[in-house]
Rosetta silent file (secondary structure, phi, psi, omega in degrees, C-alpha in Angstrom):
SEQUENCE: RIICFNWINCNSGGAIDDDGVSDMHTVVIPIAGPYLLSLGCQLMGHSGGIQLKRNKREKLMDGGRSDIVDLNEDDVLEVYAEGGTKFKEVNLMGCLLRPRVFITPGTTM
SCORE:     score description
SCORE:     0.000 S_00000001
   1 L     0.000  133.612 -179.694   39.035  -41.082  101.534 S_00000001
   2 E   -82.360  142.111 -178.710   41.294  -42.588   98.900 S_00000001
   3 L  -101.122  129.400  177.344   40.040  -45.669   97.055 S_00000001
   4 L   -87.150  147.795  176.945   42.395  -48.625   96.510 S_00000001
   5 E   -85.817  141.224  175.522   42.351  -50.600   93.276 S_00000001
   6 L  -109.318   -7.544  175.650   41.659  -54.323   93.476 S_00000001
   7 L  -153.602  129.727 -178.751   42.387  -55.078   89.812 S_00000001
   8 L  -136.329  136.682  173.378   44.674  -53.261   87.385 S_00000001
   9 L  -126.040  121.495 -176.870   45.607  -53.965   83.778 S_00000001
  10 L  -131.928  123.959 -179.328   48.376  -51.826   82.307 S_00000001
  11 L  -103.891    1.256  173.834   49.863  -52.285   78.852 S_00000001
  12 L  -120.667   95.995 -170.554   52.425  -49.456   78.978 S_00000001
  13 L   -45.702  147.501  176.278   54.907  -50.500   81.653 S_00000001
  14 L    98.467  -14.938 -177.930   55.769  -48.253   84.550 S_00000001
  15 L   -75.286  -32.664 -177.618   52.383  -46.685   85.167 S_00000001
  16 L  -115.115  124.179  177.541   51.458  -49.036   87.999 S_00000001
  17 L   -98.593   93.800 -174.669   53.935  -49.806   90.765 S_00000001
  18 L  -113.024  113.746  177.051   52.691  -53.173   92.015 S_00000001
  19 L   -95.093    0.985  176.990   54.814  -55.100   94.496 S_00000001
  20 L    82.046   -5.300 -176.296   52.103  -57.740   94.964 S_00000001
  21 L  -119.163  -53.053 -174.937   51.761  -57.042   98.690 S_00000001
  22 L   -82.262  163.438  178.346   50.721  -53.471   99.429 S_00000001
  23 L   -68.178  142.368  177.898   47.496  -51.749   98.377 S_00000001
  24 E  -102.104  122.661 -178.431   47.533  -50.038   94.998 S_00000001
  25 L  -139.264    2.787  178.449   45.944  -46.617   95.034 S_00000001
  26 L  -130.226  151.633  172.472   47.939  -44.449   92.617 S_00000001
  27 E  -122.696  123.576  179.176   48.594  -44.360   88.894 S_00000001
  28 E  -101.652  125.842 -176.889   51.775  -42.586   87.760 S_00000001
  29 L   -72.272  120.628 -176.387   51.654  -41.249   84.199 S_00000001
  30 L   -83.166  -28.378 -175.187   54.625  -42.751   82.264 S_00000001
  31 L  -135.082  129.835  179.723   54.439  -40.603   79.085 S_00000001
  32 L   -72.266  145.204  177.762   53.320  -36.978   78.757 S_00000001
  33 E   153.532 -179.392  177.652   50.507  -36.167   76.358 S_00000001
  34 E   -78.721  132.673  179.893   46.727  -35.970   76.015 S_00000001
  35 E  -119.222  141.384  168.834   44.840  -38.885   77.613 S_00000001
  36 E   -89.008  114.072 -178.492   41.236  -39.955   77.230 S_00000001
  37 E  -112.855  142.743  176.463   40.151  -40.614   80.839 S_00000001
  38 E  -138.373  126.635  177.971   36.918  -42.153   82.035 S_00000001
  39 E  -115.754  105.992 -179.495   35.869  -42.526   85.670 S_00000001
  40 E  -102.969  149.293  177.079   32.886  -44.811   86.018 S_00000001
  41 E  -155.990  152.119  174.938   31.030  -45.661   89.196 S_00000001
  42 E  -120.624   97.414 -179.239   27.871  -47.344   90.366 S_00000001
  43 E   -79.289  147.427  176.859   26.677  -45.544   93.481 S_00000001
  44 L   -97.871  114.705 -175.522   24.238  -47.213   95.842 S_00000001
  45 L    74.553 -151.357  178.341   21.378  -44.815   96.486 S_00000001
  46 L  -117.821   53.341 -174.546   22.185  -41.114   96.348 S_00000001
  47 L  -106.909  111.307  172.471   25.069  -41.136   98.783 S_00000001
  48 L    63.731 -149.527 -179.096   28.090  -38.905   98.117 S_00000001
  49 L  -175.677  174.548  178.216   30.293  -39.203   95.064 S_00000001
  50 E  -125.380  159.072  177.758   33.767  -39.925   93.773 S_00000001
  51 E  -149.449  152.582  178.093   36.329  -37.784   91.983 S_00000001
  52 E  -100.756  129.477 -179.547   39.650  -38.171   90.194 S_00000001
  53 E  -121.920  146.743  175.619   42.493  -35.911   91.380 S_00000001
  54 E  -104.159  127.884  177.477   45.901  -35.118   89.909 S_00000001
  55 L    54.356   36.232  175.918   48.825  -34.804   92.350 S_00000001
  56 L    64.079    4.296 -176.886   46.434  -34.827   95.362 S_00000001
  57 L  -124.010  -55.256 -170.573   45.237  -31.280   94.597 S_00000001
  58 E   -83.119  120.416  177.749   43.673  -30.690   91.209 S_00000001
  59 E   -77.807  120.707 -179.375   40.234  -32.191   90.660 S_00000001
  60 E   -91.594  -43.635 -178.808   40.055  -33.577   87.118 S_00000001
  61 E  -165.410  160.803  174.463   36.553  -35.069   87.007 S_00000001
  62 E   -92.949  167.068  177.359   33.634  -36.536   88.934 S_00000001
  63 L   -60.834  145.421  179.494   32.387  -40.099   88.661 S_00000001
  64 L    83.439   13.961 -177.813   30.425  -40.988   85.534 S_00000001
  65 E  -120.294  158.364  172.472   32.381  -38.597   83.312 S_00000001
  66 E  -132.469  147.321  179.953   34.880  -38.863   80.431 S_00000001
  67 E  -162.591  158.129  172.550   37.246  -36.178   79.217 S_00000001
  68 E   -96.808  123.096 -174.239   40.475  -35.572   77.307 S_00000001
  69 E  -126.976  133.815  177.266   43.109  -34.302   79.746 S_00000001
  70 E   -84.684  115.080 -177.119   46.659  -33.147   79.042 S_00000001
  71 E  -114.391  148.665  177.616   48.910  -34.941   81.556 S_00000001
  72 L   -98.911  158.353  176.465   52.616  -34.567   82.265 S_00000001
  73 L   -60.243  139.153  179.529   55.111  -37.328   82.886 S_00000001
  74 L    72.961   10.331  168.637   55.138  -38.402   86.564 S_00000001
  75 L   -64.764  144.953 -179.777   51.690  -36.919   87.322 S_00000001
  76 E  -112.046  125.208  178.105   49.960  -39.017   89.990 S_00000001
  77 E  -105.749  135.739  177.584   46.261  -39.886   89.620 S_00000001
  78 E  -139.327  148.076  178.210   44.151  -40.986   92.590 S_00000001
  79 E  -105.283  127.241 -178.885   40.444  -41.668   93.038 S_00000001
  80 E  -116.501  146.218  175.053   38.785  -40.177   96.147 S_00000001
  81 E  -114.023  140.502  174.965   35.349  -40.834   97.649 S_00000001
  82 L   -69.132  156.730  178.769   33.398  -38.291   99.677 S_00000001
  83 L   -58.538  134.216  178.550   32.567  -39.223  103.255 S_00000001
  84 L    82.860    5.087 -179.642   29.598  -41.604  103.520 S_00000001
  85 L   -73.497  131.069  175.150   29.762  -42.668   99.863 S_00000001
  86 L  -116.413  125.702 -179.111   28.485  -46.174   99.198 S_00000001
  87 E  -137.713  155.425  179.486   29.352  -47.689   95.859 S_00000001
  88 E   -98.090  -35.709 -174.436   29.191  -51.069   94.212 S_00000001
  89 E  -153.002  138.242  175.063   31.760  -50.575   91.481 S_00000001
  90 E  -132.796  133.927  176.042   34.362  -47.977   90.468 S_00000001
  91 E  -138.681  141.395  179.124   36.468  -48.122   87.299 S_00000001
  92 E  -122.875  127.110  179.960   39.131  -45.844   85.873 S_00000001
  93 E  -127.854  140.165  177.066   40.228  -46.102   82.250 S_00000001
  94 E  -143.882  139.480  178.573   42.867  -44.092   80.437 S_00000001
  95 E  -131.897  129.127  174.717   44.253  -44.131   76.893 S_00000001
  96 E   -74.953  122.217 -177.377   47.202  -42.123   75.607 S_00000001
  97 L   -86.388  -47.711 -177.657   45.997  -40.415   72.427 S_00000001
  98 L  -152.422  106.299 -178.868   49.163  -38.766   71.069 S_00000001
  99 L   -65.182  150.945  178.862   52.486  -38.807   72.960 S_00000001
 100 L   -74.541  -25.537  178.467   54.527  -35.592   73.060 S_00000001
 101 L  -112.296  151.861  179.739   57.718  -37.477   72.157 S_00000001
 102 L   -72.236  132.248  176.913   58.189  -39.902   69.270 S_00000001
 103 L  -112.691  119.443 -179.058   58.086  -43.545   70.328 S_00000001
 104 L   -62.490  130.356  179.260   59.817  -45.919   67.916 S_00000001
 105 L   -57.845  140.049  179.182   57.388  -48.632   66.755 S_00000001
 106 L    86.486   -0.126  178.370   58.027  -52.015   68.361 S_00000001
 107 L   -96.848  161.061  176.642   59.710  -50.634   71.484 S_00000001
 108 L  -115.326  158.778 -179.343   58.457  -50.956   75.042 S_00000001
 109 L   -79.381    0.000    0.000   58.537  -48.366   77.788 S_00000001
């Protein structure tokens, strides 16, 4: 089951497509390069788990993990929960470490 986000903060425009009405459940990578990703979760009891997937196929990490992952432009990240998973809180954080293309200082995406 895919998990929808209820709060998103994005400082590099274009990663989140928010129309203000529909549920937000995907993050589209705006700039290719290595990202520091962290998927945190607070599970209730020992029920199931969550995982972060790239392009609906490739499993990147399980909940409670951090890793540096090389992502391409237009990759889609989604958070999935196993059946029967009960959780109190889920958070996904990502930071671009070094873009593959030069970005002129003071410009916006």
